[in-house]
mmCIF file of C-alpha atoms in Angstrom:
data_model
loop_
_atom_site.group_PDB
_atom_site.id
_atom_site.type_symbol
_atom_site.label_atom_id
_atom_site.label_comp_id
_atom_site.label_asym_id
_atom_site.label_seq_id
_atom_site.Cartn_x
_atom_site.Cartn_y
_atom_site.Cartn_z
ATOM 1 C CA UNK C 21 51.734 -27.935 188.226
ATOM 2 C CA UNK C 22 48.500 -27.971 189.765
ATOM 3 C CA UNK C 23 45.250 -27.023 187.124
ATOM 4 C CA UNK C 24 44.417 -23.828 189.422
ATOM 5 C CA UNK C 25 48.319 -22.736 188.675
ATOM 6 C CA UNK C 26 48.188 -23.112 185.240
ATOM 7 C CA UNK C 27 44.585 -21.429 185.124
ATOM 8 C CA UNK C 28 46.254 -18.225 187.129
ATOM 9 C CA UNK C 29 49.436 -18.301 185.604
ATOM 10 C CA UNK C 30 48.087 -15.099 183.022
ATOM 11 C CA UNK C 31 47.192 -13.179 186.077
ATOM 12 C CA UNK C 32 50.805 -13.480 187.339
ATOM 13 C CA UNK C 33 51.756 -10.087 186.216
ATOM 14 C CA UNK C 34 49.323 -8.761 189.185
ATOM 15 C CA UNK C 35 51.342 -10.052 191.653
ATOM 16 C CA UNK C 36 54.766 -8.077 190.057
ATOM 17 C CA UNK C 37 52.691 -4.979 190.502
ATOM 18 C CA UNK C 38 52.277 -5.940 194.387
ATOM 19 C CA UNK C 39 55.609 -6.624 194.859
ATOM 20 C CA UNK C 40 57.131 -3.730 193.316
ATOM 21 C CA UNK C 41 54.569 -1.327 195.306
ATOM 22 C CA UNK C 42 55.764 -3.188 198.486
ATOM 23 C CA UNK C 43 59.435 -2.368 197.674
ATOM 24 C CA UNK C 44 58.570 1.218 196.536
ATOM 25 C CA UNK C 45 57.223 1.744 199.943
ATOM 26 C CA UNK C 46 60.362 0.329 201.534
ATOM 27 C CA UNK C 47 62.405 2.699 199.397
ATOM 28 C CA UNK C 48 60.722 5.594 200.533
ATOM 29 C CA UNK C 49 60.773 4.892 204.133
ATOM 30 C CA UNK C 50 64.082 3.371 204.494
ATOM 31 C CA UNK C 51 65.437 6.349 201.931
ATOM 32 C CA UNK C 52 67.039 3.640 199.626
ATOM 33 C CA UNK C 53 69.171 5.597 196.963
ATOM 34 C CA UNK C 54 69.231 2.520 194.171
ATOM 35 C CA UNK C 55 67.116 -0.569 193.173
ATOM 36 C CA UNK C 56 69.263 -3.687 192.417
ATOM 37 C CA UNK C 57 67.232 -6.152 190.601
ATOM 38 C CA UNK C 58 67.528 -9.678 189.542
ATOM 39 C CA UNK C 59 65.883 -10.190 186.391
ATOM 40 C CA UNK C 60 63.506 -13.362 187.888
ATOM 41 C CA UNK C 61 61.757 -10.556 189.690
ATOM 42 C CA UNK C 62 60.615 -10.047 186.014
ATOM 43 C CA UNK C 63 59.889 -6.171 186.609
ATOM 44 C CA UNK C 64 59.218 -5.599 190.260
ATOM 45 C CA UNK C 65 62.182 -3.795 190.699
ATOM 46 C CA UNK C 66 61.638 -1.722 187.791
ATOM 47 C CA UNK C 67 57.846 -0.701 188.970
ATOM 48 C CA UNK C 68 59.705 0.635 191.991
ATOM 49 C CA UNK C 69 61.675 2.836 190.235
ATOM 50 C CA UNK C 70 58.740 4.122 188.255
ATOM 51 C CA UNK C 71 57.240 4.719 191.193
ATOM 52 C CA UNK C 72 59.793 6.517 193.162
ATOM 53 C CA UNK C 73 62.675 8.042 190.593
ATOM 54 C CA UNK C 74 65.190 5.774 191.882
ATOM 55 C CA UNK C 75 67.636 4.477 189.648
ATOM 56 C CA UNK C 76 67.440 0.572 188.884
ATOM 57 C CA UNK C 77 70.282 -1.849 188.112
ATOM 58 C CA UNK C 78 69.555 -5.013 186.284
ATOM 59 C CA UNK C 79 71.361 -8.422 187.108
ATOM 60 C CA UNK C 80 70.533 -10.790 184.366
ATOM 61 C CA UNK C 81 71.789 -14.421 184.461
ATOM 62 C CA UNK C 82 69.579 -16.766 181.925
ATOM 63 C CA UNK C 83 66.426 -16.344 179.857
ATOM 64 C CA UNK C 84 64.363 -14.935 182.405
ATOM 65 C CA UNK C 85 63.693 -10.419 181.486
ATOM 66 C CA UNK C 86 61.416 -7.817 181.586
ATOM 67 C CA UNK C 87 61.523 -5.270 179.038
ATOM 68 C CA UNK C 88 60.631 -2.918 181.530
ATOM 69 C CA UNK C 89 63.714 -3.390 183.419
ATOM 70 C CA UNK C 90 65.661 -3.431 180.736
ATOM 71 C CA UNK C 91 64.385 -0.287 179.100
ATOM 72 C CA UNK C 92 64.827 1.366 182.732
ATOM 73 C CA UNK C 93 68.040 -0.216 183.960
ATOM 74 C CA UNK C 94 71.027 2.296 184.012
ATOM 75 C CA UNK C 95 73.546 -0.904 183.497
ATOM 76 C CA UNK C 96 72.554 -4.070 182.847
ATOM 77 C CA UNK C 97 75.282 -6.882 184.801
ATOM 78 C CA UNK C 98 75.892 -9.917 182.819
ATOM 79 C CA UNK C 99 78.120 -13.196 182.633
ATOM 80 C CA UNK C 100 77.674 -12.311 178.512
ATOM 81 C CA UNK C 101 76.158 -10.388 176.808
ATOM 82 C CA UNK C 102 74.654 -12.620 174.196
ATOM 83 C CA UNK C 103 71.710 -13.700 176.667
ATOM 84 C CA UNK C 104 69.957 -9.437 176.675
ATOM 85 C CA UNK C 105 68.666 -8.166 172.964
ATOM 86 C CA UNK C 106 70.936 -6.524 170.967
ATOM 87 C CA UNK C 107 69.365 -3.416 171.369
ATOM 88 C CA UNK C 108 69.905 -3.277 175.239
ATOM 89 C CA UNK C 109 73.809 -4.179 175.035
ATOM 90 C CA UNK C 110 75.062 -1.032 175.021
ATOM 91 C CA UNK C 111 74.230 -1.112 178.584
ATOM 92 C CA UNK C 112 75.929 -4.502 179.378
ATOM 93 C CA UNK C 113 78.792 -4.463 182.312
ATOM 94 C CA UNK C 114 80.330 -8.073 181.817
ATOM 95 C CA UNK C 115 80.991 -9.668 185.496
ATOM 96 C CA UNK C 116 81.975 -12.854 186.624
ATOM 97 C CA UNK C 117 80.365 -15.336 189.401
ATOM 98 C CA UNK C 118 82.784 -15.272 192.288
ATOM 99 C CA UNK C 119 84.427 -17.466 195.179
ATOM 100 C CA UNK C 120 84.606 -16.762 199.046
ATOM 101 C CA UNK C 121 88.618 -17.919 199.319
ATOM 102 C CA UNK C 122 87.847 -17.764 203.322
ATOM 103 C CA UNK C 123 85.406 -20.680 202.908
ATOM 104 C CA UNK C 124 86.753 -22.367 199.360
ATOM 105 C CA UNK C 125 90.547 -23.017 200.064
ATOM 106 C CA UNK C 126 92.824 -25.800 200.752
ATOM 107 C CA UNK C 127 93.076 -28.078 203.931
ATOM 108 C CA UNK C 128 95.187 -30.537 205.222
ATOM 109 C CA UNK C 129 92.781 -33.372 204.896
ATOM 110 C CA UNK C 130 93.319 -36.830 203.640
ATOM 111 C CA UNK C 131 92.247 -37.518 199.724
ATOM 112 C CA UNK C 132 89.820 -40.151 199.800
ATOM 113 C CA UNK C 133 88.485 -39.280 196.586
ATOM 114 C CA UNK C 134 89.817 -39.125 192.875
ATOM 115 C CA UNK C 135 87.284 -36.947 191.525
ATOM 116 C CA UNK C 136 84.843 -34.210 193.810
ATOM 117 C CA UNK C 137 81.662 -32.680 191.958
ATOM 118 C CA UNK C 138 79.374 -30.083 193.688
ATOM 119 C CA UNK C 139 76.233 -29.135 192.408
ATOM 120 C CA UNK C 140 72.527 -29.028 192.005
ATOM 121 C CA UNK C 141 72.169 -32.368 190.251
ATOM 122 C CA UNK C 142 70.415 -30.229 187.269
ATOM 123 C CA UNK C 143 70.228 -32.092 184.003
ATOM 124 C CA UNK C 144 73.091 -30.185 181.946
ATOM 125 C CA UNK C 145 75.546 -31.102 184.855
ATOM 126 C CA UNK C 146 76.493 -34.211 182.902
ATOM 127 C CA UNK C 147 76.341 -36.345 185.674
ATOM 128 C CA UNK C 148 74.956 -39.255 183.665
ATOM 129 C CA UNK C 149 77.973 -39.277 181.337
ATOM 130 C CA UNK C 150 80.386 -38.925 184.317
ATOM 131 C CA UNK C 151 78.690 -42.407 186.044
ATOM 132 C CA UNK C 152 79.171 -43.900 182.327
ATOM 133 C CA UNK C 153 82.567 -42.922 182.204
ATOM 134 C CA UNK C 154 83.228 -44.225 185.700
ATOM 135 C CA UNK C 155 81.632 -47.120 184.657
ATOM 136 C CA UNK C 156 83.958 -47.914 181.658
ATOM 137 C CA UNK C 157 87.004 -47.241 184.074
ATOM 138 C CA UNK C 158 86.264 -49.656 186.277
ATOM 139 C CA UNK C 159 85.208 -52.511 183.989
ATOM 140 C CA UNK C 160 88.620 -51.852 182.950
ATOM 141 C CA UNK C 161 90.100 -52.247 186.344
ATOM 142 C CA UNK C 162 91.476 -48.521 186.555
ATOM 143 C CA UNK C 163 90.730 -48.041 190.476
ATOM 144 C CA UNK C 164 88.957 -44.707 190.798
ATOM 145 C CA UNK C 165 86.415 -43.084 193.476
ATOM 146 C CA UNK C 166 84.049 -40.231 193.304
ATOM 147 C CA UNK C 167 82.242 -38.297 195.987
ATOM 148 C CA UNK C 168 79.327 -36.223 194.768
ATOM 149 C CA UNK C 169 78.124 -33.478 196.603
ATOM 150 C CA UNK C 170 74.545 -32.028 196.504
ATOM 151 C CA UNK C 171 71.207 -32.912 195.810
ATOM 152 C CA UNK C 172 68.443 -31.803 193.534
ATOM 153 C CA UNK C 173 66.355 -33.003 189.989
ATOM 154 C CA UNK C 174 68.414 -35.569 188.926
ATOM 155 C CA UNK C 175 69.965 -36.760 192.466
ATOM 156 C CA UNK C 176 67.306 -40.344 192.812
ATOM 157 C CA UNK C 177 67.839 -40.983 189.076
ATOM 158 C CA UNK C 178 71.754 -40.972 189.183
ATOM 159 C CA UNK C 179 71.583 -42.913 192.552
ATOM 160 C CA UNK C 180 69.764 -45.225 190.957
ATOM 161 C CA UNK C 181 71.992 -45.315 187.921
ATOM 162 C CA UNK C 182 74.908 -46.093 190.309
ATOM 163 C CA UNK C 183 72.923 -48.788 191.728
ATOM 164 C CA UNK C 184 72.194 -50.225 188.589
ATOM 165 C CA UNK C 185 75.807 -50.162 187.437
ATOM 166 C CA UNK C 186 76.838 -51.898 190.716
ATOM 167 C CA UNK C 187 79.384 -48.986 191.324
ATOM 168 C CA UNK C 188 78.222 -47.857 194.924
ATOM 169 C CA UNK C 189 81.676 -48.858 196.119
ATOM 170 C CA UNK C 190 83.073 -46.296 193.534
ATOM 171 C CA UNK C 191 80.722 -43.291 194.066
ATOM 172 C CA UNK C 192 79.480 -41.487 196.793
ATOM 173 C CA UNK C 193 75.805 -39.838 196.901
ATOM 174 C CA UNK C 194 76.234 -37.345 200.060
ATOM 175 C CA UNK C 195 73.219 -35.454 199.316
ATOM 176 C CA UNK C 196 72.337 -31.905 200.443
ATOM 177 C CA UNK C 197 74.820 -30.530 203.203
ATOM 178 C CA UNK C 198 75.452 -27.360 205.009
ATOM 179 C CA UNK C 199 77.445 -24.829 202.892
ATOM 180 C CA UNK C 200 79.743 -25.053 205.197
ATOM 181 C CA UNK C 201 80.822 -28.549 205.036
ATOM 182 C CA UNK C 202 81.289 -28.454 201.094
ATOM 183 C CA UNK C 203 85.012 -27.147 201.185
ATOM 184 C CA UNK C 204 85.838 -29.863 203.508
ATOM 185 C CA UNK C 205 84.130 -32.557 201.618
ATOM 186 C CA UNK C 206 85.585 -30.831 198.203
ATOM 187 C CA UNK C 207 89.168 -31.179 199.898
ATOM 188 C CA UNK C 208 89.220 -34.830 199.882
ATOM 189 C CA UNK C 209 89.695 -35.091 196.503
ATOM 190 C CA UNK C 210 92.249 -34.754 194.253
ATOM 191 C CA UNK C 211 90.629 -33.507 191.485
ATOM 192 C CA UNK C 212 87.108 -31.260 190.762
ATOM 193 C CA UNK C 213 84.974 -31.950 187.930
ATOM 194 C CA UNK C 214 82.395 -30.408 186.069
ATOM 195 C CA UNK C 215 80.944 -32.441 182.715
ATOM 196 C CA UNK C 216 78.496 -29.936 181.667
ATOM 197 C CA UNK C 217 76.124 -31.666 178.758
ATOM 198 C CA UNK C 218 73.911 -29.265 176.958
ATOM 199 C CA UNK C 219 71.997 -32.165 175.469
ATOM 200 C CA UNK C 220 70.655 -33.348 178.673
ATOM 201 C CA UNK C 221 68.939 -29.993 179.514
ATOM 202 C CA UNK C 222 65.330 -30.476 180.293
ATOM 203 C CA UNK C 223 64.891 -26.958 181.080
ATOM 204 C CA UNK C 224 68.321 -24.752 181.139
ATOM 205 C CA UNK C 225 66.393 -21.461 179.682
ATOM 206 C CA UNK C 226 68.007 -20.737 175.846
ATOM 207 C CA UNK C 227 70.836 -22.810 175.539
ATOM 208 C CA UNK C 228 70.129 -23.382 172.042
ATOM 209 C CA UNK C 229 70.165 -20.189 171.022
ATOM 210 C CA UNK C 230 73.472 -18.870 173.163
ATOM 211 C CA UNK C 231 74.999 -22.095 173.830
ATOM 212 C CA UNK C 232 76.846 -21.890 177.528
ATOM 213 C CA UNK C 233 76.011 -18.786 179.245
ATOM 214 C CA UNK C 234 75.975 -19.925 182.823
ATOM 215 C CA UNK C 235 78.997 -18.760 184.718
ATOM 216 C CA UNK C 236 80.356 -22.016 186.288
ATOM 217 C CA UNK C 237 80.749 -21.275 190.048
ATOM 218 C CA UNK C 238 81.507 -24.641 190.843
ATOM 219 C CA UNK C 239 85.058 -24.329 188.634
ATOM 220 C CA UNK C 240 86.237 -21.438 190.811
ATOM 221 C CA UNK C 241 85.258 -22.917 194.117
ATOM 222 C CA UNK C 242 87.464 -26.051 193.095
ATOM 223 C CA UNK C 243 90.159 -23.893 191.920
ATOM 224 C CA UNK C 244 89.763 -22.392 195.199
ATOM 225 C CA UNK C 245 90.120 -25.433 197.328
ATOM 226 C CA UNK C 246 93.592 -25.741 195.440
ATOM 227 C CA UNK C 247 91.572 -28.803 193.198
ATOM 228 C CA UNK C 248 92.942 -29.268 188.904
ATOM 229 C CA UNK C 249 89.428 -28.948 187.039
ATOM 230 C CA UNK C 250 88.512 -31.395 184.561
ATOM 231 C CA UNK C 251 85.570 -29.777 182.328
ATOM 232 C CA UNK C 252 83.642 -30.022 179.814
ATOM 233 C CA UNK C 253 85.262 -27.910 176.508
ATOM 234 C CA UNK C 254 82.421 -24.935 176.405
ATOM 235 C CA UNK C 255 84.493 -21.418 175.246
ATOM 236 C CA UNK C 256 83.449 -19.797 178.874
ATOM 237 C CA UNK C 257 85.221 -22.701 180.773
ATOM 238 C CA UNK C 258 88.010 -23.333 178.741
ATOM 239 C CA UNK C 259 88.952 -19.053 178.809
ATOM 240 C CA UNK C 260 88.656 -19.664 182.627
ATOM 241 C CA UNK C 261 90.831 -22.880 182.769
ATOM 242 C CA UNK C 262 93.651 -21.607 180.206
ATOM 243 C CA UNK C 263 94.156 -25.732 179.657
ATOM 244 C CA UNK C 264 96.167 -26.945 180.622
ATOM 245 C CA UNK C 265 97.234 -24.431 183.090
ATOM 246 C CA UNK C 266 94.661 -25.006 185.524
ATOM 247 C CA UNK C 267 92.997 -28.154 184.693
ATOM 248 C CA UNK C 268 92.006 -29.848 181.270
ATOM 249 C CA UNK C 269 88.948 -30.024 178.923
ATOM 250 C CA UNK C 270 86.905 -32.750 176.911
ATOM 251 C CA UNK C 271 84.185 -32.787 174.456
ATOM 252 C CA UNK C 272 80.827 -32.641 176.021
ATOM 253 C CA UNK C 273 79.223 -35.851 176.156
ATOM 254 C CA UNK C 274 81.692 -37.847 174.985
ATOM 255 C CA UNK C 275 81.806 -40.294 177.766
ATOM 256 C CA UNK C 276 84.985 -42.392 176.098
ATOM 257 C CA UNK C 277 86.974 -38.832 176.271
ATOM 258 C CA UNK C 278 85.697 -38.039 179.691
ATOM 259 C CA UNK C 279 86.591 -41.585 181.141
ATOM 260 C CA UNK C 280 90.264 -41.029 179.306
ATOM 261 C CA UNK C 281 90.804 -37.629 180.518
ATOM 262 C CA UNK C 282 90.068 -38.688 184.145
ATOM 263 C CA UNK C 283 92.571 -40.833 183.690
ATOM 264 C CA UNK C 284 95.287 -39.054 182.307
ATOM 265 C CA UNK C 285 94.768 -36.232 184.842
ATOM 266 C CA UNK C 286 94.794 -38.546 188.238
ATOM 267 C CA UNK C 287 98.082 -40.100 186.205
ATOM 268 C CA UNK C 288 99.836 -36.430 185.875
ATOM 269 C CA UNK C 289 98.649 -34.771 189.278
ATOM 270 C CA UNK C 290 101.959 -33.137 189.823
ATOM 271 C CA UNK C 291 101.863 -30.954 187.040
ATOM 272 C CA UNK C 292 99.356 -28.814 189.321
ATOM 273 C CA UNK C 293 100.013 -26.850 192.458
ATOM 274 C CA UNK C 294 97.492 -25.769 194.772
ATOM 275 C CA UNK C 295 99.007 -22.671 195.889
ATOM 276 C CA UNK C 296 99.171 -21.848 191.688
ATOM 277 C CA UNK C 297 95.628 -22.785 191.084
ATOM 278 C CA UNK C 298 94.548 -20.025 194.739
ATOM 279 C CA UNK C 299 96.677 -17.520 193.943
ATOM 280 C CA UNK C 300 94.909 -17.788 189.963
ATOM 281 C CA UNK C 301 91.492 -18.025 191.267
ATOM 282 C CA UNK C 302 91.760 -14.806 193.525
ATOM 283 C CA UNK C 303 91.126 -12.721 190.834
ATOM 284 C CA UNK C 304 87.194 -14.219 190.871
ATOM 285 C CA UNK C 305 86.671 -13.308 194.611
ATOM 286 C CA UNK C 306 83.266 -11.988 195.690
ATOM 287 C CA UNK C 307 85.140 -9.236 196.756
ATOM 288 C CA UNK C 308 86.821 -8.778 193.618
ATOM 289 C CA UNK C 309 83.713 -8.995 191.880
ATOM 290 C CA UNK C 310 81.593 -6.273 194.103
ATOM 291 C CA UNK C 311 84.316 -3.908 193.401
ATOM 292 C CA UNK C 312 83.822 -4.256 189.900
ATOM 293 C CA UNK C 313 80.776 -3.494 190.292
ATOM 294 C CA UNK C 314 80.802 -0.616 192.479
#
């Protein structure tokens, strides 16, 4: 964000070329068979592929893409093909994100919270809506507790909102925690929540053009911990949850509906069996994803 950075930004391609040269050197020395590039590398892998003749495979998860990489890629791994230009969609291989069931699994833990959330506190994750919904429930004298795991760009804004509404008693913020602590914390909740709201997105790629195109990793993690899920009703999410088999959805950004859905789910938890949730989400294990890609 500095003035120097803005002045130098047009020359970013020089660092990409340098990285490509470095990768090509590694490929030759280590006798690498394939190059797998994530699209945020902006063509460094494609340059190495050109220089070494080794095949390039590309992973695209957002709108940061290099035309050279799209052209050279033997296959393009995507969560949804709409994120890449139509001319390259014949190369698309649809995959999901995954979950590690050895890490994210049910534990015999006391349920201390009604709602559990884990995330990077991005603007589109809808945490403002969640806080507003809890405010509604508290004012209705509905007892509800919430655990927010993680930290990020909206952390302090959310913390201030909780303080402003005097909800400290009802919402606990953990801040960033080691990955090994996430699943034990999630197991202290009764339901997992993913209140995505693209209307809040400040820097979320081409949501306005493509809709919700990120694969909702946290949903797989909740299910793998045996938690039913309450999430925003975007097509990709509804497809995963097969509502109401594995959870409920609500209209994105509709705070009263979110509050009502929380009440409904907490009043009918017997509908969901942790074993069934874990069994279902096993199809989204990282082993399965890796096998599909191979």
